[in-house]
XYZ file of C-alpha atoms in Angstrom:
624
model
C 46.566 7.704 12.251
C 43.009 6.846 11.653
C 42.374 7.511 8.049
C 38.571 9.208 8.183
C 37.149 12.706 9.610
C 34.307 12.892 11.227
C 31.329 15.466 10.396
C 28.773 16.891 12.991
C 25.148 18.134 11.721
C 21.690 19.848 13.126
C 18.914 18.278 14.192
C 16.420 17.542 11.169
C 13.610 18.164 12.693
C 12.037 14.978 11.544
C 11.762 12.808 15.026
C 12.248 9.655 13.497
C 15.656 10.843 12.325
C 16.443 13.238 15.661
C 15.307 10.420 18.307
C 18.400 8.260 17.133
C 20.843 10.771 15.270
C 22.945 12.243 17.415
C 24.474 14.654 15.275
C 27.769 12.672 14.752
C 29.049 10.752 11.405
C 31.787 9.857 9.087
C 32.870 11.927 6.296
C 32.610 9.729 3.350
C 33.136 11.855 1.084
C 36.261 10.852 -0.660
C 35.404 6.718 0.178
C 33.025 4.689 1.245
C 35.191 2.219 2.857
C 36.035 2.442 6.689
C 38.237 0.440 8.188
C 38.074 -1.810 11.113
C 40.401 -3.128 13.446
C 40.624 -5.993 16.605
C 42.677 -4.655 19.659
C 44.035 -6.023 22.768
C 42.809 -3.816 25.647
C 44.311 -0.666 27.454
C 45.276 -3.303 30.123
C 46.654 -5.816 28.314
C 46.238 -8.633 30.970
C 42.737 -8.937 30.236
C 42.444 -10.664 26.505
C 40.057 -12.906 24.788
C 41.357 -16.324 24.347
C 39.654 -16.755 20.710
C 40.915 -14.093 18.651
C 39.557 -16.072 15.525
C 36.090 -16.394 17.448
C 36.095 -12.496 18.000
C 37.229 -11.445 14.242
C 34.661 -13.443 13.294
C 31.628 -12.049 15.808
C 32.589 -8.828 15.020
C 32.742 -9.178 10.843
C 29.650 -10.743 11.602
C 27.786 -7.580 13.334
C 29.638 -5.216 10.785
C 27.853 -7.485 7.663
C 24.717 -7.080 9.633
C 24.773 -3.262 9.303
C 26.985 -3.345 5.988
C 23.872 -4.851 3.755
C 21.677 -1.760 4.761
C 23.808 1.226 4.474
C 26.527 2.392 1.800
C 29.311 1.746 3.190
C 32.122 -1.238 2.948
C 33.754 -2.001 6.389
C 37.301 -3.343 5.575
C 39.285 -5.340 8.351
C 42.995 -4.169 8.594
C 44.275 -6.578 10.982
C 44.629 -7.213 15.175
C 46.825 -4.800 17.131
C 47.840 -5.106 20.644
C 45.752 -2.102 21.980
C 43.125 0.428 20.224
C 45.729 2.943 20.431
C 48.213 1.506 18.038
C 45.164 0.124 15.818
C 43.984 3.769 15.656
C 47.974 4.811 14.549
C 47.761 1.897 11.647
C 44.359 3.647 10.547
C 41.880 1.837 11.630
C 38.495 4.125 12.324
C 36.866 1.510 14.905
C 38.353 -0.581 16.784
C 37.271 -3.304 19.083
C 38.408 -3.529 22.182
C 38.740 -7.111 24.007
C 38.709 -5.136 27.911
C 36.808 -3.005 29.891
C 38.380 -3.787 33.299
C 38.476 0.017 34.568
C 34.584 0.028 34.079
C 33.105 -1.613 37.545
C 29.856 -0.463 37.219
C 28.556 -3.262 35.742
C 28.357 -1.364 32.240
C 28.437 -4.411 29.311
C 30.475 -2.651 26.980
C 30.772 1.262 25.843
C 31.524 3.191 22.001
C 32.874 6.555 20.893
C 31.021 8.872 18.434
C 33.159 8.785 14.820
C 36.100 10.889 15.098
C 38.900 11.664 15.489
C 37.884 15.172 14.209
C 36.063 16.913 15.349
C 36.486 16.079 18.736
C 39.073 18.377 20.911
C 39.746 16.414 24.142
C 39.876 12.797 24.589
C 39.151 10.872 27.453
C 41.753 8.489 26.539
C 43.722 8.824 23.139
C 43.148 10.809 20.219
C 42.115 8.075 17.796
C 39.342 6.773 19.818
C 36.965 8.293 18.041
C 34.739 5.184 16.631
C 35.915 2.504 19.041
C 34.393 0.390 20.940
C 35.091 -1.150 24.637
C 33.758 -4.404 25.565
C 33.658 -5.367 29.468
C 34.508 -8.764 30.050
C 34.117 -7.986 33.944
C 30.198 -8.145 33.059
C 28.853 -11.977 33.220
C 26.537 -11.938 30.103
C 30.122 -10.615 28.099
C 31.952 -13.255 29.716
C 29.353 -15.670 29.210
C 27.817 -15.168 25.784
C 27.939 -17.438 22.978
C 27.466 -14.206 20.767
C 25.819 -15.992 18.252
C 22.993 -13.868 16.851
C 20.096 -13.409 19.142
C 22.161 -13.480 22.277
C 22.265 -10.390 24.383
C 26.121 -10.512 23.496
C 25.476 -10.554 20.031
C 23.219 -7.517 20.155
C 25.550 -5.645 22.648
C 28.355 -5.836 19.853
C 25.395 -4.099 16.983
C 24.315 -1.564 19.741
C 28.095 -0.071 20.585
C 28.965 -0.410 16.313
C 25.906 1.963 16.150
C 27.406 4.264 18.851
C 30.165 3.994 16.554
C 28.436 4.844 13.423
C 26.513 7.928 15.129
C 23.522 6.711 16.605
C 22.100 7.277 20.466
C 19.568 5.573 22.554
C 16.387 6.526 21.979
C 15.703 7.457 25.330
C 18.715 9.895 25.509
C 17.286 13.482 24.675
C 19.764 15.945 23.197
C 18.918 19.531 22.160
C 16.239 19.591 19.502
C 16.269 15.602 19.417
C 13.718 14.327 20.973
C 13.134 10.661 22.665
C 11.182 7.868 21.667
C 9.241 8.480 24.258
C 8.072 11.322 23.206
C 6.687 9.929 20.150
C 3.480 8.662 19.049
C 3.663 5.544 21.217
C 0.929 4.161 18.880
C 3.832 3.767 16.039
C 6.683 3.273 18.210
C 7.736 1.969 21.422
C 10.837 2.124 23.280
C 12.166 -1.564 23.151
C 14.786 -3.826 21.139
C 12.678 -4.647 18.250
C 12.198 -1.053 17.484
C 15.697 -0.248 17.468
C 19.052 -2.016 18.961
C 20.166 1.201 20.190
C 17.120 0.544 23.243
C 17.747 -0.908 26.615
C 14.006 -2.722 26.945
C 13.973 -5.720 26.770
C 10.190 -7.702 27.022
C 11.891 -11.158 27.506
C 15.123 -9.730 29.858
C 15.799 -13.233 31.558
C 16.796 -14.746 27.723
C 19.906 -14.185 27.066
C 20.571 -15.920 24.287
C 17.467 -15.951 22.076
C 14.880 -12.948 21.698
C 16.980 -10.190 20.677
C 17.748 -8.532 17.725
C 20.754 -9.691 14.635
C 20.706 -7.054 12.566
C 19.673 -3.374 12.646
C 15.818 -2.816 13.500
C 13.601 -0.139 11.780
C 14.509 3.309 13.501
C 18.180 1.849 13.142
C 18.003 1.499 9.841
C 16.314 4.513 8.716
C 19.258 6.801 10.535
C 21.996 4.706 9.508
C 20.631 5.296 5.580
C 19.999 9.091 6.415
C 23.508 9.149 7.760
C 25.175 7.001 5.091
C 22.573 6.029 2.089
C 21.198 2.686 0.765
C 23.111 -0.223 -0.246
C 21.657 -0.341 -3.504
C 23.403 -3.936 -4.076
C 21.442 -5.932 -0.887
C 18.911 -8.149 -2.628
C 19.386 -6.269 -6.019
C 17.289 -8.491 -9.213
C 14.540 -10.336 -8.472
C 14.442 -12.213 -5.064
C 12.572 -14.485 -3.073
C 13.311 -13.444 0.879
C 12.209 -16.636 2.627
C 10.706 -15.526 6.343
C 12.332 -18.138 8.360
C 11.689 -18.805 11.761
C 14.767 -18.183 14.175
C 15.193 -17.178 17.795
C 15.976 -13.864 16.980
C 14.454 -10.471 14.943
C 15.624 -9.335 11.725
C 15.242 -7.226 9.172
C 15.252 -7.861 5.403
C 16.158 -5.064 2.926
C 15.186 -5.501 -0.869
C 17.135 -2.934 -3.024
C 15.276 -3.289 -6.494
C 13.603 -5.918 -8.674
C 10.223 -7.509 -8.150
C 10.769 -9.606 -5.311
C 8.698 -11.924 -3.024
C 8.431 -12.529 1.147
C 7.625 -16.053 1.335
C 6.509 -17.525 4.094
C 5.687 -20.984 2.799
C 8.005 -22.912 4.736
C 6.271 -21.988 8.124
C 4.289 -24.159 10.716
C 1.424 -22.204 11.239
C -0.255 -18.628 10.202
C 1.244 -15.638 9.773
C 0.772 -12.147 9.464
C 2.927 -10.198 6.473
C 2.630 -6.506 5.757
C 4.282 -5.584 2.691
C 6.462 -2.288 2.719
C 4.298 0.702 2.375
C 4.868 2.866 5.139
C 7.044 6.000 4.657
C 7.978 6.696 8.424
C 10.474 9.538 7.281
C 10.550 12.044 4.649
C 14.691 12.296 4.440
C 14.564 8.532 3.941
C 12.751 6.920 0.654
C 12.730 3.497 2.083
C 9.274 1.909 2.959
C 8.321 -0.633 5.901
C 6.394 -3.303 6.353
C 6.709 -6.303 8.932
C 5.525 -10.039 9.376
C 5.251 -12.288 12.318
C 3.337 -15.140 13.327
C -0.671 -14.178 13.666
C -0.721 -15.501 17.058
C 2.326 -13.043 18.326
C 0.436 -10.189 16.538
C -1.909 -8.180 19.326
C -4.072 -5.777 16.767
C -1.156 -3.274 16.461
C 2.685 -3.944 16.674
C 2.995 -1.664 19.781
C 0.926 -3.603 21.819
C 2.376 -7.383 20.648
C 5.461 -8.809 22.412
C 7.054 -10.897 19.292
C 9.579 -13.604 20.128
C 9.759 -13.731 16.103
C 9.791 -10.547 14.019
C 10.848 -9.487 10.931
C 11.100 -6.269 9.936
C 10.372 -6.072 5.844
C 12.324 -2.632 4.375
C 12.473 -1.427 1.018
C 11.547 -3.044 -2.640
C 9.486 -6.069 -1.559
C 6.169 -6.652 -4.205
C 5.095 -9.692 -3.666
C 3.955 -12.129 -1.020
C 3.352 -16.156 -0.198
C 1.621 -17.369 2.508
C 2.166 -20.549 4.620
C -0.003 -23.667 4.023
C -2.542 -22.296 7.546
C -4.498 -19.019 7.859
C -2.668 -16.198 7.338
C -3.093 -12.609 6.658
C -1.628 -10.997 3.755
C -1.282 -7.126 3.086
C -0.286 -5.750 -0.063
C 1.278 -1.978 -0.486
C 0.540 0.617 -3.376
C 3.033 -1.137 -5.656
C 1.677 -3.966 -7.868
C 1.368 -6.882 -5.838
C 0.811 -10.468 -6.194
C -0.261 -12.224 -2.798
C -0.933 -16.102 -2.524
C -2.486 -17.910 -0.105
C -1.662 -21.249 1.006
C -4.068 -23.850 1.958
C -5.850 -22.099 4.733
C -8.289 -19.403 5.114
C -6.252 -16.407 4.401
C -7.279 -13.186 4.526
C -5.518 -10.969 1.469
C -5.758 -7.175 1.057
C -3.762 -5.498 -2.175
C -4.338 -1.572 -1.030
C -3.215 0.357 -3.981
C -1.862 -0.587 -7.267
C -3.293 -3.231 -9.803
C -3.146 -6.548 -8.024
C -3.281 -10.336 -8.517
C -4.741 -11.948 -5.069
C -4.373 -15.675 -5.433
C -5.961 -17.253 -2.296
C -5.251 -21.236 -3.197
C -6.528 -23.312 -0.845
C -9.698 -22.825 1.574
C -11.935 -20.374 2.122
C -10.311 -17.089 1.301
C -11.330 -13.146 1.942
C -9.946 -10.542 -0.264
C -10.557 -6.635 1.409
C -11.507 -3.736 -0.178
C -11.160 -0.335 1.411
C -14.152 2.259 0.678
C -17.714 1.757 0.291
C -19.141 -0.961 -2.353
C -20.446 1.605 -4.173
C -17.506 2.804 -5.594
C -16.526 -0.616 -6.719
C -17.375 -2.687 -10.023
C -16.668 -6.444 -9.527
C -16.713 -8.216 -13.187
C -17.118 -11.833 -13.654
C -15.196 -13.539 -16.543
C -14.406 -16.898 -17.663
C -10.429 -15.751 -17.072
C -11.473 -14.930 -13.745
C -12.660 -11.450 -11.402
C -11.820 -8.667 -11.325
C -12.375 -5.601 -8.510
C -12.357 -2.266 -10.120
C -11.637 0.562 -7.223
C -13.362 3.667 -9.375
C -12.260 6.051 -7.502
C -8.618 7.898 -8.786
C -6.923 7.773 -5.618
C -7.994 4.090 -4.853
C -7.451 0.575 -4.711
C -6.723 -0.010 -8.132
C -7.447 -2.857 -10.407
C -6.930 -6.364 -8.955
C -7.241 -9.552 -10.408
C -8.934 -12.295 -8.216
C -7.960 -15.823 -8.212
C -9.254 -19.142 -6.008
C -11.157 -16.413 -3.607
C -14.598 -17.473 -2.197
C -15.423 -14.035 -0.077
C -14.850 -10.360 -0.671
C -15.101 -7.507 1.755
C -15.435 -4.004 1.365
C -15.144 -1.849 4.485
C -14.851 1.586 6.082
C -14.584 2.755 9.652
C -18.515 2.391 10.187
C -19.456 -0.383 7.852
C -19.302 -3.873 6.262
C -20.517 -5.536 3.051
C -19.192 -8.855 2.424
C -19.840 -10.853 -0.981
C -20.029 -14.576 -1.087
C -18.629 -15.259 -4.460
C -19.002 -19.331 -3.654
C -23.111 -17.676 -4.157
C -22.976 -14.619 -6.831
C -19.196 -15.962 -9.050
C -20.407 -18.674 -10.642
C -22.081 -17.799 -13.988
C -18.903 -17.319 -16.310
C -18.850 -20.768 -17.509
C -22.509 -20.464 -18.511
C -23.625 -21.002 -22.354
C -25.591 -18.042 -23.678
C -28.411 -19.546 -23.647
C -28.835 -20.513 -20.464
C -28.501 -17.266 -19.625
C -30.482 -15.692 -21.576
C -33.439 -18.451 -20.324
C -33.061 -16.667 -16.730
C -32.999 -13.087 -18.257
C -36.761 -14.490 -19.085
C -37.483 -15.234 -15.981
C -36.913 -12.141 -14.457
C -38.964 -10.822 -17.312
C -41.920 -13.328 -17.035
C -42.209 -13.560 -13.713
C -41.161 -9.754 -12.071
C -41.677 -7.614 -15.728
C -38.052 -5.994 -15.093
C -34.957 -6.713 -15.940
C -32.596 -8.342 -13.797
C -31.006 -7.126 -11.128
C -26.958 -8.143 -11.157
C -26.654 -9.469 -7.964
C -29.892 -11.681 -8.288
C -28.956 -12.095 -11.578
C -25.164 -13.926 -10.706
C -27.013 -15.709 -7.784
C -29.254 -17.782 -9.631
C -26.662 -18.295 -12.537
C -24.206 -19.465 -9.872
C -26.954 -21.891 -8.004
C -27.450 -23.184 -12.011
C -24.262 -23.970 -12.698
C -24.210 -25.574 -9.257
C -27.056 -28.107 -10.236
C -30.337 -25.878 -9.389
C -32.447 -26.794 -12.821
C -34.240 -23.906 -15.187
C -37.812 -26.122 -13.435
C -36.231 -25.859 -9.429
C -35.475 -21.995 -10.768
C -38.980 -21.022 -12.072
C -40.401 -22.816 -8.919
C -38.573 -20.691 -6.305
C -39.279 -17.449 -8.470
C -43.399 -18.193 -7.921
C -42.705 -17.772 -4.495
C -40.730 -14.695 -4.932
C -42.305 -11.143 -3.541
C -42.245 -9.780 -6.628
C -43.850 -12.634 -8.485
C -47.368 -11.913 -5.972
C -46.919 -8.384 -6.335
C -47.169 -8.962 -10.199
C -49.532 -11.717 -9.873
C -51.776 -11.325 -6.655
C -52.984 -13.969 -4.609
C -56.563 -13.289 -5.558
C -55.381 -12.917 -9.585
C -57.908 -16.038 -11.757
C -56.405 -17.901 -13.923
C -57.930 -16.504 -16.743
C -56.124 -12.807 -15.807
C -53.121 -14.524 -14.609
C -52.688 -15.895 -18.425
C -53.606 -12.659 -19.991
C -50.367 -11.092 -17.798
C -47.741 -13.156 -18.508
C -48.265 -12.805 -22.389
C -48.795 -9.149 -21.818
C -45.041 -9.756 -19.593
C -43.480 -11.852 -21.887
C -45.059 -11.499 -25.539
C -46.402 -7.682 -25.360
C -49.973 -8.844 -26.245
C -52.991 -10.540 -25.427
C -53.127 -14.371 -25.703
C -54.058 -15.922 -28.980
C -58.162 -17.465 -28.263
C -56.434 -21.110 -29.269
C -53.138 -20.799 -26.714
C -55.437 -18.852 -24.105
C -57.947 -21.663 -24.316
C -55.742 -24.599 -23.757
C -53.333 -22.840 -21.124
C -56.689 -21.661 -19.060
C -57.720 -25.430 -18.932
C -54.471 -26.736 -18.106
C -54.256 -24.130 -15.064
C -58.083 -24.534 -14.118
C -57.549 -28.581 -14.395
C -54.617 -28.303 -12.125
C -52.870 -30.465 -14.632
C -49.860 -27.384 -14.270
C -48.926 -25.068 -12.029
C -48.486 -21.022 -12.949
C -44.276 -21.946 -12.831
C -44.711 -24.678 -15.597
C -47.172 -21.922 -17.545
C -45.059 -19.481 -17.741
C -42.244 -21.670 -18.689
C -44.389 -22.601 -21.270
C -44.891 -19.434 -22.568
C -41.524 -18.966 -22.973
C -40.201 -21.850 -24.484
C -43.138 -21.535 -27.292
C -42.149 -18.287 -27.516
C -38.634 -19.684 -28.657
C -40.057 -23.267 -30.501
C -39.912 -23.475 -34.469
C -43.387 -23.450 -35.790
C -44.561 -26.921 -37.305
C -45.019 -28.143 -40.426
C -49.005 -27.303 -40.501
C -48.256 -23.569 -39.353
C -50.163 -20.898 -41.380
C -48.502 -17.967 -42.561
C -50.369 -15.825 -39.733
C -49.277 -18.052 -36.778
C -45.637 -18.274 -37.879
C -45.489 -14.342 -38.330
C -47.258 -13.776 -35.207
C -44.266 -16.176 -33.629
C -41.845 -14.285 -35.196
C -42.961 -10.861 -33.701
C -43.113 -12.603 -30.724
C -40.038 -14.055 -30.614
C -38.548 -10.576 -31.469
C -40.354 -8.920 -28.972
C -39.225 -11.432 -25.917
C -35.325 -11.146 -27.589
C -35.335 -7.412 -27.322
C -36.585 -7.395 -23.356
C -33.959 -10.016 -23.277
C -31.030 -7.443 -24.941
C -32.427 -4.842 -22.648
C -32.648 -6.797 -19.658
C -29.303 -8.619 -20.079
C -27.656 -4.519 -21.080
C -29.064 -3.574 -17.638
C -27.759 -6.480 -15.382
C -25.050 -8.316 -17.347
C -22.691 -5.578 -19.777
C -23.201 -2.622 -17.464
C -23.639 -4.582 -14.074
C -26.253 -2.925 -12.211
C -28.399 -3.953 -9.070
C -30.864 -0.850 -8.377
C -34.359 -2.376 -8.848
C -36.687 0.426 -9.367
C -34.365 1.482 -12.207
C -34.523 -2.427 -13.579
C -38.679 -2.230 -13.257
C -38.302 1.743 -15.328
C -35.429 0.440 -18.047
C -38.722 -2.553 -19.221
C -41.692 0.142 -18.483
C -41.735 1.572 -21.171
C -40.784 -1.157 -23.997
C -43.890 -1.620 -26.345
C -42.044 -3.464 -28.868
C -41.502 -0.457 -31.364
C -38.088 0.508 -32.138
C -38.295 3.938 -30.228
C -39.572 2.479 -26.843
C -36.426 0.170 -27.719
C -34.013 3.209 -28.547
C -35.498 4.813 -25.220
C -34.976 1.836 -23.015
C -31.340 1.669 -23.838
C -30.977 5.223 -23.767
C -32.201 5.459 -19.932
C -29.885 2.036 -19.069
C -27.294 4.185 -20.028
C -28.602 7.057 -18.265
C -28.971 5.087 -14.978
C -25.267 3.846 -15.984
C -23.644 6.900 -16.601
C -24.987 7.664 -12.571
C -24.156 4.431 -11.326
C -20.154 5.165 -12.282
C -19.705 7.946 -10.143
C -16.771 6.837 -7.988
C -18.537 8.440 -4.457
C -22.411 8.673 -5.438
C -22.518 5.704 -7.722
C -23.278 2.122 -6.970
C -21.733 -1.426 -7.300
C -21.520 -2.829 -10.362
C -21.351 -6.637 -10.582
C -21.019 -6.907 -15.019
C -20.396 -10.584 -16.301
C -18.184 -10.223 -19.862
C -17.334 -13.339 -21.955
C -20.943 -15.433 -22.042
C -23.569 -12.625 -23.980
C -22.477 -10.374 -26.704
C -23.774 -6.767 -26.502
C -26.014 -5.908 -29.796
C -26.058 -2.190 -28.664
C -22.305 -1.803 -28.778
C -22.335 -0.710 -32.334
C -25.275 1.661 -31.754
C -23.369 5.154 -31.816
């Protein structure tokens, strides 16, 4: 006799469980093996000719289901009808006839049994078997290789056999799919085998599913558990293309989806979606981005792969694809198109190669702090229930977004300053300082250090700033020379002009032999310039203090925009206000960049940070 019981249960109450278990399952208990068997029919004139062709389809469909669930399907041999299969113990049985069945029904399964079933329609071991009608032309004619309608007949009865129902079948207390959220799930073959739609019903032999689909395999590992061995270590699951839909299912290690061997763009969602409580295995998916519609429901795939379990990481093909982390650690690559690459939660590494590449951010900017290093960027998600840490790598464009808004960051404009010496700077720190009496905003700050590395000289810099908003509203239209002098070395030294320096820099602007963008170079740079060999003692002190002064707006300024990152400009114009040069209007300054800094980190209320790390050190770090 058939060697295992079978066990009945209520419904969960979970409808992703209840809309395909039927109530109905082996007792494993005592072993994790059941056995299998081939069988001529209950007629025995109607046989398939290729019993090697049919052991093999059938071991085939079994391995399908076997790398999901924990259980080991064992083959004990081919009997000349299910009945005296069932009497050598096997617990399913396939069955090579169907000829009382006229209905035009493809093929038919038993619940597991034998127990604890009381009548038969048949015999008492049929419990678990399953009847295939080779009266029905798509039997008769299949090539049941996987992807055929055959081929997916043979999954759907074994999942009969191992407990399942259709999903449109309602039972008491289990619902059917569609009565579920059909923005989730749909009734049709790519959401489980155990479904009758079909979007593509004229191909028989491509189109369909070859191994368990989602819903499938979540109630086959409620019913039976994980197979903890699938895909155990560290693995690279290759997303090939095939005529068919499958499902891949990572046990454990860190392990990788690649989809570099494809011909064109696709879409990859890494597992992160708990659809079931009773069942700890995650979902993702990936298809090719022209097959994907916005939302799964509304896409009709002819590839699909359903991604289940322990998957981390991610490669994209060599075109534009779109790449979606989970809350694990994940490292996503782009290939050489213009991917689009999102890492959700966890501390990521978002490699987009290639192109022009987008990296999203959920939440508003201002709970983000994007720091610029010479080892690369970074995008801090403040917030303790966010995005996480991830590192950025070959990525030209970042987006952060919510339901009602938008802010994108060209890093191509604003990521460039890393590789800068600290001098150079420290030169535009002076500008802002010369030319808008602040200190720097971040943002403007990164832009014009990314435009310098890019070729823009310190001469094409201080040019553009005259024509800056700020500069006029420092420096009216109307403002003479003569004042216009007086405030930059008010800016830039803290005092009034020297009657030697005033006189010569008056003349030059009144001559026209400079414009106001070379003076206040200038002004700087002499600032900055060793005193010659004829300098008194009174003009080489008054250089000194001078250069002292212009160095601590500098420190202050670059505390402001470059260690703690920040953008607001009415705090940059109040950090400088009130800096006179004395070591308490110093103390204060950095006390109220702090201040503004403490704010600015509030993960909801606070801003965007943008700090560069690596080019200037910090002479405030050791001030307690």
């Amino acid at each position: 006799m058939a060697f295992l019981r079978a066990v009945t249960s209520e419904p969960t109450g979970n409808p992703i469980i209840d809309v395909l278990v039927d109530g109905y399952a082996w007792d494993l208990s005592f072993s994790r093996t059941i056995s299998w068997a081939l069988a001529d029919g209950l007629n025995p004139e109607h046989v398939w000719d290729d019993r090697a062709g049919a052991i093999q389809t059938f071991s085939a469909a079994l391995a399908s289901i076997e790398q999901f669930i924990n259980v080991e399907f064992d083959y004990v041999g081919d009997f000349t009808s299910p009945i005296v299969a069932g009497e050598a113990g096997a617990d399913l049985v396939y069955t090579l006839d169907n000829s009382d069945v006229d209905d035009g029904t493809l093929a038919y399964a038993y619940y597991p049994g034998a127990e604890p079933f009381t009548q038969f329609e048949q015999y008492s071991t049929e419990g678990g078997d399953v009847f295939m009608n080779f009266n029905n032309d798509i039997i008769a004619g299949s090539s049941f290789r996987p992807g055929s309608e055959g081929f997916l007949t043979v999954i759907h009865e074994i999942g009969h056999a191992l407990g399942l129902k259709h999903p449109f079948d309602g039972s008491p207390g289990r619902p059917t799919l569609d009565e579920l959220d059909q923005t989730l799930v749909r009734d049709l073959d790519w959401f489980s085998i155990m479904s009758y739609s079909d979007q593509f019903e004229e191909e028989y032999e491509r189109w369909d599913p070859a191994t368990p689909m989602i819903l499938d395999v979540l109630g086959l590992q409620y019913l039976y558990g994980v197979n903890t061995a699938t895909n155990a270590g560290d693995t690279t699951l290759a997303l090939t293309t095939e005529d068919y839909y499958y499902t891949l299912w990572d046990a454990s290690g860190n392990d990788r989806a690649d989809a570099s061997g494809q011909s064109q763009g696709w879409t990859i969602f890494l597992p992160d979606f708990a659809a079931t409580p009773l069942v700890d295995t995650l979902t993702g998916f990936a298809l090719p981005s022209d097959q994907f519609n916005d939302t799964l429901v509304e896409s009709a795939p002819t590839e699909m792969i359903w991604l289940m379990g322990d998957i981390e990481n991610a490669t994209g093909s060599a075109f534009n694809d779109w790449i979606n982390g989970s809350a694990l650690d994940n490292d996503l690559r782009g290939g050489a198109g213009d991917d689009e690459l999102e890492g959700y939660g966890g501390n990521d590494t978002i490699d987009g190669n290639d192109g022009i590449d987008l990296a999203y951010f959920l939440g508003d900017q201002s709970s983000y702090t994007l720091t610029i290093g010479s080892d690369g960027i970074t995008v801090q998600d403040r917030r303790a229930d966010g995005a996480g840490t991830d590192t950025l790598r070959n990525v030209e464009l970042v987006e952060f977004y919510t339901d009602t808004d938008r802010a994108t960051l060209d890093l191509q404009r604003f990521g460039g300053p890393a590789g800068l010496s600290a001098e150079d700077l420290q030169s535009f720190i002076e500008l802002y300082i010369a030319y808008f009496n602040r200190a720097p905003d971040a943002l403007g700050l990164n832009f014009w250090g990314t435009a310098f590395a890019n070729g823009t000289s310190l001469q094409e810099m201080a040019a553009l700033f005259v024509n800056q908003d700020e500069t006029r509203a420092a420096y009216p239209e109307g403002l003479s020379n003569e004042d216009f002098a007086t405030a930059v070395y008010d800016n830039v030294l803290g005092r009034t002009p020297d009657p030697e320096g005033y006189e010569f820099w008056v003349n030059a602007l009144n001559s026209g032999g400079i414009g106001r963008d070379v003076f206040i170079l200038g002004v700087l740079e002499g600032a900055k310039a060793d005193p010659g060999p004829d300098a008194t003692p009174d003009f080489i002190a008054q250089q000194l203090a001078d250069r002292e002064f212009l160095a601590d707006k500098t420190d202050i300024g670059a505390l402001y925009a470059v260690h703690r990152g920040m953008s607001d400009v009415p705090n940059a114009i109040a950090v400088m206000a009130g800096f006179d040069g004395s070591d308490s209007s110093l103390a204060e300054a950095v006390a109220s960049v702090d201040q503004f800094y403490a704010a600015a980190l509030d993960p909801d209320d606070g801003a965007f940070l943008m700090p560069l790390v690596g080019v200037l050190d910090n002479p405030f770090d050791a001030i307690a």
